[in-house]
Short mmCIF file of C-alpha atoms in Angstrom, two decimals:
data_model
loop_
_atom_site.label_atom_id
_atom_site.label_comp_id
_atom_site.label_asym_id
_atom_site.label_seq_id
_atom_site.Cartn_x
_atom_site.Cartn_y
_atom_site.Cartn_z
CA MET A 277 -26.39 -22.35 -23.24
CA SER A 278 -23.06 -20.93 -24.46
CA TRP A 279 -22.39 -17.20 -24.91
CA PRO A 280 -20.55 -15.88 -27.90
CA THR A 281 -17.25 -14.19 -27.46
CA VAL A 282 -16.14 -10.84 -28.91
CA PHE A 283 -12.87 -8.86 -29.05
CA LEU A 284 -12.30 -6.06 -26.60
CA GLY A 285 -11.64 -3.74 -29.57
CA ASP A 286 -15.17 -4.35 -30.89
CA VAL A 287 -16.93 -3.22 -27.63
CA THR A 288 -14.83 -0.24 -26.63
CA GLU A 289 -14.63 3.29 -27.87
CA ARG A 290 -11.16 3.87 -26.73
CA ILE A 291 -8.03 1.77 -25.82
CA ASP A 292 -5.26 4.33 -25.34
CA TYR A 293 -2.01 5.26 -23.39
CA GLY A 294 -1.96 8.14 -21.02
CA LEU A 295 0.09 11.26 -20.79
CA THR A 296 3.83 11.70 -20.33
CA ALA A 297 4.14 14.57 -17.78
CA SER A 298 5.76 15.40 -14.56
CA ALA A 299 3.95 15.19 -11.28
CA ILE A 300 4.14 18.41 -9.45
CA ASP A 301 2.42 20.45 -6.61
CA ASN A 302 0.19 22.52 -8.79
CA PRO A 303 -3.30 23.32 -7.37
CA ASN A 304 -4.45 24.60 -10.76
CA GLY A 305 -3.39 21.53 -12.66
CA PRO A 306 -5.38 18.24 -13.28
CA ARG A 307 -4.69 15.26 -10.98
CA PHE A 308 -2.16 12.93 -12.55
CA LEU A 309 -3.06 9.28 -11.83
CA ARG A 310 -0.03 6.88 -11.98
CA ILE A 311 0.33 3.13 -11.40
CA THR A 312 1.63 3.78 -7.87
CA ASP A 313 -1.61 5.60 -6.95
CA ILE A 314 -3.75 2.55 -7.37
CA GLN A 315 -3.57 0.49 -4.21
CA ASN A 316 -5.79 -2.53 -3.29
CA ASP A 317 -8.29 -1.64 -6.04
CA SER A 318 -8.72 2.06 -4.74
CA VAL A 319 -7.36 5.53 -5.36
CA ASN A 320 -6.97 8.18 -2.66
CA TRP A 321 -7.35 11.15 -4.90
CA ASN A 322 -6.22 13.52 -2.01
CA THR A 323 -2.74 12.07 -2.49
CA VAL A 324 -2.59 11.96 -6.24
CA PRO A 325 -0.32 14.65 -7.42
CA SER A 326 -1.10 17.21 -10.12
CA CYS A 327 0.61 17.91 -13.39
CA GLU A 328 1.00 20.70 -15.95
CA CYS A 329 -0.42 20.03 -19.32
CA SER A 330 -2.13 21.85 -22.13
CA LYS A 331 -5.98 22.16 -22.68
CA HIS A 332 -5.48 19.89 -25.59
CA ASP A 333 -3.79 17.09 -23.47
CA ILE A 334 -6.45 17.39 -20.88
CA LYS A 335 -9.21 16.88 -23.54
CA ASP A 336 -7.42 13.85 -24.92
CA ASN A 337 -6.44 12.26 -21.50
CA GLU A 338 -9.19 13.34 -19.16
CA LEU A 339 -10.74 10.45 -17.16
CA GLN A 340 -14.47 9.88 -16.89
CA VAL A 341 -16.66 7.88 -14.72
CA GLY A 342 -16.87 4.38 -16.28
CA ASP A 343 -13.28 4.38 -17.53
CA ILE A 344 -11.16 1.41 -16.68
CA VAL A 345 -7.39 1.99 -16.37
CA PHE A 346 -4.75 -0.72 -15.88
CA ALA A 347 -1.04 -1.11 -15.68
CA ARG A 348 0.67 -1.93 -19.03
CA THR A 349 4.13 -2.60 -17.68
CA GLY A 350 6.00 -3.80 -14.61
CA ALA A 351 5.11 -6.33 -11.82
CA THR A 352 1.48 -5.09 -11.88
CA THR A 353 0.92 -5.50 -15.54
CA GLY A 354 -2.81 -6.10 -16.17
CA LYS A 355 -4.12 -4.99 -12.83
CA SER A 356 -7.09 -2.77 -13.35
CA TYR A 357 -9.15 -0.06 -11.74
CA LEU A 358 -12.65 1.16 -12.52
CA ILE A 359 -13.34 4.90 -12.14
CA ARG A 360 -16.69 4.61 -10.25
CA GLU A 361 -16.84 8.28 -9.19
CA LEU A 362 -14.77 11.35 -9.79
CA SER A 363 -15.34 14.90 -8.58
CA LEU A 364 -12.27 16.52 -10.07
CA THR A 365 -10.43 16.82 -13.24
CA ALA A 366 -7.94 14.00 -13.76
CA VAL A 367 -5.66 12.68 -16.39
CA PHE A 368 -3.68 9.50 -16.56
CA ALA A 369 0.01 8.61 -16.98
CA SER A 370 1.62 6.83 -19.93
CA TYR A 371 2.27 3.64 -17.94
CA LEU A 372 -1.49 3.20 -17.76
CA ILE A 373 -3.93 2.12 -20.43
CA ARG A 374 -7.54 3.47 -20.47
CA VAL A 375 -10.48 1.40 -21.80
CA ARG A 376 -13.80 3.19 -22.45
CA ALA A 377 -16.65 0.93 -23.21
CA LYS A 378 -19.36 1.21 -25.82
CA PRO A 379 -22.95 1.19 -24.64
CA CYS A 380 -23.40 -2.47 -25.87
CA ILE A 381 -21.30 -3.63 -22.89
CA ASP A 382 -21.90 -3.02 -19.23
CA THR A 383 -18.97 -1.13 -17.62
CA LEU A 384 -19.25 -3.06 -14.34
CA TYR A 385 -19.36 -6.28 -16.21
CA LEU A 386 -16.25 -5.43 -18.13
CA SER A 387 -14.42 -4.39 -14.90
CA HIS A 388 -15.13 -7.76 -13.29
CA PHE A 389 -13.99 -9.48 -16.48
CA PHE A 390 -10.74 -7.67 -16.00
CA LYS A 391 -10.28 -9.62 -12.69
CA SER A 392 -11.33 -13.07 -14.00
CA GLY A 393 -9.07 -16.05 -14.57
CA PHE A 394 -10.07 -16.10 -18.29
CA TYR A 395 -8.79 -12.51 -18.56
CA TRP A 396 -5.50 -13.22 -16.67
CA SER A 397 -4.76 -16.29 -18.81
CA GLN A 398 -4.91 -14.15 -21.88
CA ILE A 399 -2.82 -11.21 -20.36
CA ASN A 400 -0.08 -13.62 -19.19
CA SER A 401 0.20 -15.21 -22.67
CA MET A 402 0.38 -11.52 -24.14
CA ALA A 403 2.89 -10.06 -21.79
CA ASN A 404 6.36 -9.62 -23.10
CA GLY A 405 9.48 -10.32 -21.02
CA ALA A 406 9.85 -12.09 -17.71
CA ALA A 407 11.53 -9.57 -15.50
CA GLN A 408 9.44 -6.53 -16.73
CA PRO A 409 6.39 -7.81 -18.53
CA GLY A 410 4.26 -5.61 -20.54
CA VAL A 411 1.25 -5.36 -22.91
CA ASN A 412 0.23 -2.91 -25.61
CA SER A 413 -3.13 -1.52 -26.88
CA SER A 414 -2.90 -3.43 -30.17
CA LYS A 415 -2.78 -6.78 -28.27
CA LEU A 416 -5.54 -5.72 -25.84
CA LYS A 417 -7.87 -5.19 -28.70
CA ASN A 418 -7.68 -8.90 -29.33
CA LEU A 419 -8.69 -9.96 -25.85
CA GLN A 420 -11.59 -12.31 -26.08
CA ILE A 421 -14.69 -11.52 -23.86
CA PRO A 422 -17.79 -13.66 -23.21
CA PHE A 423 -20.65 -11.58 -24.44
CA PRO A 424 -23.98 -12.27 -23.00
CA PRO A 425 -27.13 -9.97 -23.59
CA LEU A 426 -26.74 -6.69 -21.89
CA GLU A 427 -29.39 -7.56 -19.17
CA GLU A 428 -27.62 -10.65 -18.35
CA GLN A 429 -24.27 -8.71 -18.10
CA LYS A 430 -25.85 -6.44 -15.63
CA ARG A 431 -27.19 -9.33 -13.57
CA ILE A 432 -23.75 -10.95 -13.48
CA ALA A 433 -22.10 -7.70 -12.51
CA ALA A 434 -24.47 -7.20 -9.60
CA ILE A 435 -23.83 -10.62 -8.26
CA LEU A 436 -20.05 -10.27 -8.49
CA ASP A 437 -20.31 -6.76 -6.91
CA LYS A 438 -22.05 -8.27 -3.82
CA ALA A 439 -19.43 -10.94 -3.54
CA ASP A 440 -16.69 -8.27 -3.90
CA ALA A 441 -18.23 -5.98 -1.34
CA ILE A 442 -17.96 -8.80 1.25
CA ARG A 443 -14.29 -9.30 0.20
CA GLN A 444 -13.60 -5.56 0.53
CA LYS A 445 -15.02 -5.41 4.07
CA ARG A 446 -12.29 -7.97 5.02
CA GLN A 447 -9.75 -5.88 3.35
CA GLN A 448 -11.02 -2.74 5.17
CA ALA A 449 -10.49 -4.56 8.56
CA ILE A 450 -6.90 -5.32 7.50
CA ALA A 451 -6.41 -1.79 6.59
CA LEU A 452 -7.59 -0.60 10.06
CA ALA A 453 -5.08 -2.95 11.75
CA ASP A 454 -2.39 -1.50 9.53
CA ASP A 455 -3.39 2.05 10.54
CA PHE A 456 -3.09 1.04 14.12
CA LEU A 457 0.36 -0.27 13.72
CA ARG A 458 1.41 2.97 11.88
CA SER A 459 -0.01 4.89 14.77
CA VAL A 460 1.89 2.84 17.45
CA PHE A 461 5.12 3.35 15.48
CA LEU A 462 4.67 7.14 15.15
CA ASP A 463 3.87 7.51 18.93
CA MET A 464 6.90 5.48 19.96
CA PHE A 465 9.41 6.85 17.49
CA VAL A 466 8.34 10.10 16.22
CA ARG A 467 5.97 11.97 18.57
CA ALA A 468 8.00 10.74 21.53
CA ALA A 469 11.35 10.68 19.91
CA ASP A 470 14.53 11.01 21.76
CA ASN A 471 17.74 12.50 20.55
CA TRP A 472 19.01 9.28 18.93
CA THR A 473 22.08 9.32 16.85
CA VAL A 474 21.37 9.14 13.18
CA LYS A 475 23.52 6.79 11.06
CA THR A 476 22.75 5.24 7.61
CA ILE A 477 21.25 2.03 6.35
CA ASP A 478 24.71 0.95 5.22
CA TYR A 479 25.97 1.32 8.95
CA ILE A 480 23.41 -1.19 10.08
CA ALA A 481 23.94 -3.84 7.53
CA ASP A 482 25.79 -7.04 8.27
CA LYS A 483 28.78 -7.04 5.84
CA GLU A 484 29.64 -10.66 6.62
CA LYS A 485 26.25 -11.80 5.14
CA GLY A 486 26.56 -9.42 2.07
CA GLY A 487 25.33 -6.14 3.61
CA LEU A 488 23.30 -4.50 0.80
CA ARG A 489 23.20 -5.95 -2.62
CA THR A 490 21.06 -6.34 -5.78
CA GLY A 491 20.80 -9.41 -7.93
CA PRO A 492 22.73 -10.45 -11.01
CA PHE A 493 22.86 -8.01 -13.99
CA GLY A 494 22.97 -8.54 -17.67
CA SER A 495 24.52 -11.74 -18.96
CA GLN A 496 25.07 -13.06 -15.43
CA LEU A 497 21.37 -14.30 -15.57
CA LEU A 498 19.51 -14.68 -18.80
CA HIS A 499 15.73 -15.36 -19.12
CA SER A 500 16.63 -18.48 -21.04
CA GLU A 501 18.43 -19.80 -17.98
CA PHE A 502 15.18 -20.04 -15.98
CA VAL A 503 13.92 -23.59 -15.35
CA ASP A 504 10.65 -25.11 -14.09
CA SER A 505 12.00 -26.01 -10.68
CA GLY A 506 15.17 -25.62 -8.63
CA ILE A 507 16.59 -22.56 -6.69
CA PRO A 508 13.83 -19.65 -6.47
CA VAL A 509 14.60 -16.30 -7.89
CA LEU A 510 12.77 -13.52 -6.16
CA GLY A 511 11.50 -10.38 -7.89
CA ILE A 512 9.37 -7.39 -7.49
CA ASP A 513 6.20 -9.45 -7.22
CA ASN A 514 7.42 -10.99 -3.93
CA ALA A 515 7.67 -7.55 -2.25
CA VAL A 516 5.24 -5.23 -4.28
CA GLU A 517 2.52 -5.48 -1.46
CA ASN A 518 4.89 -4.46 1.30
CA VAL A 519 4.70 -8.03 2.73
CA PHE A 520 6.51 -11.10 1.36
CA LYS A 521 4.48 -13.18 -0.92
CA TRP A 522 5.28 -15.89 -3.32
CA GLY A 523 4.62 -14.61 -6.90
CA LYS A 524 5.58 -15.76 -10.34
CA ALA A 525 7.62 -18.96 -10.32
CA ARG A 526 11.22 -18.37 -11.36
CA PHE A 527 13.94 -20.93 -10.78
CA ILE A 528 17.48 -21.64 -11.65
CA THR A 529 19.45 -24.89 -11.53
CA ASP A 530 21.65 -25.83 -8.64
CA GLU A 531 24.71 -25.50 -10.93
CA LYS A 532 23.74 -21.94 -11.88
CA TYR A 533 23.22 -21.09 -8.25
CA LYS A 534 26.87 -21.92 -7.52
CA SER A 535 27.97 -19.01 -9.74
CA LEU A 536 25.37 -16.70 -8.19
CA SER A 537 25.60 -17.73 -4.47
CA ARG A 538 26.68 -14.22 -3.34
CA TYR A 539 23.16 -12.99 -4.23
CA THR A 540 21.62 -15.43 -1.73
CA VAL A 541 18.67 -14.14 0.23
CA HIS A 542 18.65 -15.01 3.96
CA PRO A 543 15.79 -15.34 6.41
CA GLU A 544 14.76 -11.93 7.78
CA ASP A 545 16.58 -10.01 5.17
CA VAL A 546 14.76 -6.89 4.03
CA LEU A 547 13.80 -6.47 0.45
CA ILE A 548 13.28 -3.16 -1.19
CA THR A 549 12.08 -2.89 -5.00
CA ILE A 550 14.22 -0.59 -6.90
CA MET A 551 12.91 -0.89 -10.55
CA GLY A 552 9.53 -0.95 -12.00
CA THR A 553 7.12 -0.45 -9.09
CA CYS A 554 9.75 1.18 -6.86
CA GLY A 555 9.87 1.75 -3.08
CA ARG A 556 8.04 -1.25 -1.80
CA CYS A 557 9.45 -3.14 1.18
CA ALA A 558 9.06 -6.66 2.73
CA VAL A 559 10.84 -8.98 5.27
CA VAL A 560 11.91 -12.30 4.10
CA PRO A 561 10.23 -15.09 6.14
CA ASP A 562 12.11 -17.64 8.38
CA ASP A 563 11.15 -20.62 6.19
CA ILE A 564 12.53 -19.21 2.98
CA PRO A 565 14.40 -21.87 0.95
CA ILE A 566 17.72 -21.30 -0.66
CA ALA A 567 17.01 -18.32 -3.01
CA ILE A 568 18.48 -15.43 -4.87
CA ASN A 569 17.10 -12.04 -5.71
CA THR A 570 16.88 -10.32 -9.22
CA LYS A 571 18.48 -6.89 -10.06
CA HIS A 572 15.09 -5.37 -9.36
CA LEU A 573 15.39 -5.82 -5.66
CA CYS A 574 17.89 -4.40 -3.13
CA CYS A 575 18.48 -7.08 -0.41
CA ILE A 576 19.64 -5.91 3.00
CA SER A 577 21.07 -8.37 5.67
CA LEU A 578 21.11 -6.54 9.04
CA ASP A 579 23.38 -6.65 11.96
CA TYR A 580 20.79 -7.56 14.78
CA LYS A 581 22.81 -5.66 17.29
CA LYS A 582 22.02 -2.44 15.59
CA ALA A 583 18.58 -3.00 13.93
CA LEU A 584 15.86 -5.45 13.75
CA PRO A 585 14.22 -6.43 10.31
CA GLU A 586 10.62 -5.69 11.32
CA PHE A 587 11.69 -2.38 12.87
CA LEU A 588 13.47 -1.44 9.66
CA HIS A 589 10.54 -2.44 7.61
CA SER A 590 8.17 -0.13 9.63
CA TYR A 591 10.83 2.68 9.60
CA TYR A 592 10.98 2.64 5.90
CA LEU A 593 7.16 2.54 5.39
CA PHE A 594 6.10 4.91 8.24
CA HIS A 595 8.83 7.27 9.48
CA PRO A 596 8.75 10.85 8.20
CA MET A 597 12.65 10.78 8.03
CA SER A 598 12.59 7.86 5.50
CA ARG A 599 9.67 9.19 3.63
CA GLN A 600 11.13 12.61 3.19
CA TYR A 601 14.45 11.31 2.25
CA LEU A 602 12.92 9.08 -0.45
CA ALA A 603 10.79 11.94 -1.78
CA LYS A 604 13.86 14.00 -2.08
CA VAL A 605 16.22 11.58 -3.94
CA THR A 606 13.87 9.56 -6.16
CA LYS A 607 13.73 10.61 -9.67
CA GLY A 608 10.96 10.51 -12.21
CA ALA A 609 7.40 11.33 -11.72
CA ILE A 610 5.65 8.33 -13.17
CA MET A 611 7.93 5.61 -11.95
CA ASP A 612 10.38 6.71 -9.25
CA GLY A 613 13.89 5.62 -9.54
CA LEU A 614 16.02 4.09 -6.69
CA ASN A 615 19.37 2.49 -6.52
CA MET A 616 21.55 0.83 -4.03
CA GLY A 617 23.62 3.85 -3.30
CA LEU A 618 20.51 5.89 -2.37
CA ILE A 619 19.34 3.13 -0.04
CA LYS A 620 22.66 2.85 1.61
CA ALA A 621 22.76 6.55 2.38
CA MET A 622 19.31 6.65 3.81
CA PRO A 623 19.39 8.11 7.38
CA PHE A 624 18.52 5.74 10.12
CA PRO A 625 17.98 6.71 13.84
CA MET A 626 19.87 4.43 16.26
CA VAL A 627 16.86 3.47 18.40
CA PRO A 628 18.04 1.20 21.30
CA ILE A 629 17.53 -2.50 20.51
CA LYS A 630 15.35 -3.04 23.64
CA LEU A 631 12.83 -0.34 22.40
CA GLN A 632 12.92 -1.96 18.86
CA GLU A 633 12.25 -5.27 20.42
CA LYS A 634 9.19 -3.71 22.35
CA TYR A 635 7.74 -2.39 19.17
CA VAL A 636 8.39 -5.58 17.20
CA GLU A 637 6.52 -7.60 19.92
CA ILE A 638 3.49 -5.30 19.38
CA LYS A 639 3.81 -5.60 15.65
CA MET A 640 3.92 -9.40 15.60
CA ASN A 641 0.82 -9.48 17.69
CA VAL A 642 -0.92 -7.21 15.15
CA LEU A 643 0.47 -9.36 12.29
CA SER A 644 -0.94 -12.44 14.03
CA SER A 645 -4.34 -10.92 14.01
CA LEU A 646 -3.84 -9.97 10.38
CA ASP A 647 -3.08 -13.59 9.54
CA LYS A 648 -6.50 -14.52 10.88
CA GLN A 649 -8.07 -11.77 8.85
CA HIS A 650 -6.19 -13.01 5.82
CA LEU A 651 -7.59 -16.56 6.37
CA SER A 652 -11.09 -15.26 6.36
CA GLU A 653 -10.28 -13.09 3.39
CA SER A 654 -8.93 -16.10 1.60
CA ASN A 655 -12.32 -17.81 1.99
CA GLN A 656 -14.03 -14.83 0.37
CA GLU A 657 -11.43 -14.74 -2.34
CA ASP A 658 -12.06 -18.32 -3.10
CA LEU A 659 -15.85 -17.60 -3.25
CA PHE A 660 -15.31 -14.52 -5.50
CA ASN A 661 -12.98 -16.47 -7.82
CA SER A 662 -15.37 -19.32 -8.06
CA LEU A 663 -18.21 -17.16 -9.17
CA SER A 664 -16.03 -15.22 -11.58
CA GLN A 665 -14.82 -18.52 -13.12
CA GLN A 666 -18.37 -19.70 -13.67
CA PHE A 667 -19.57 -16.44 -15.25
CA PHE A 668 -16.56 -15.89 -17.61
CA VAL A 669 -16.18 -19.32 -19.07
CA GLY A 670 -19.06 -18.47 -21.64
CA LYS A 671 -21.80 -20.37 -19.81
CA CYS A 672 -25.13 -18.97 -18.78
CA LEU A 673 -25.93 -19.97 -15.06
CA THR A 674 -29.54 -20.00 -13.80
CA ALA A 675 -30.29 -17.59 -10.92
#
């Protein structure tokens, strides 16, 4: 049998934007949930900053267990997070949208719908703009949702929750490997640090390959000039997970590339996101085809006699010197601001190349292990997506 569909606006009490405020260290203020605080479908509330706001603002924007929040702009547009438990007072930032369900729809069922292919096909058609997509509450109210009886919703949610739990165990194993890598880096270059000379990121860049550069601005590259195939154009989505991944397909013609070749991305360049979801970092793989980057990325070509790409990647993500520098110079509480000048001026300790090589060897062994974990995770991902596809096409499956 087929299920009817309903509009999201018909089964929700609230679909609203969050609060415009500044994140500060205020132990008496509510926690201030932002897009950047939601990582891998989880939130570490211990690291979520507080904010100052009135009692009226807290009342209007306070999160509750069962609320679903998701990004309404940037590279993560449409990604959602279900508040399953909450032991403190928290509000949410204006770059998030909150959805609060009516009793007629199961919250867990709704949260799984927000991860389904049927949902994403609608979101992608709603999002405005290619480089910085976004949606609004009015459009979200028109999302269509398969609407089985409440007991069937709960059954579907329970099945998908079990499948998702298996998938998350794989992700936890990957997180443990990442924690190990961080610990190794800190042991080698922070806890046992020598008095290395401190230079800047600009100093270690290879000027002959372009040094540090962002992509084309303004009329240099228009959205209308993207084509279905050709020279890839890299954006935030390729680096947002702190590893290089192919994301949204964006291409320019070979002829257009000739005028933009100075923005070429080379194998082993380091990419840093500087707009939208700022501060993410990835190393370009060796098998990258000819490609350029957008203005939302800073691309760094390194002088390998001074610094290795995988070492810089870990330095940027792990070292207290880089993290403290970024915390000091970034602007804006909701979406931090970076620019090429700030990245150029970032301090960098001149660790001997031999020592960098020793660390990179360890790192590549860990990454090799992670690749195997990702393969297993991919199988679980396929299973979860297959179940989700079956449940959210409006068909009732037998147990």
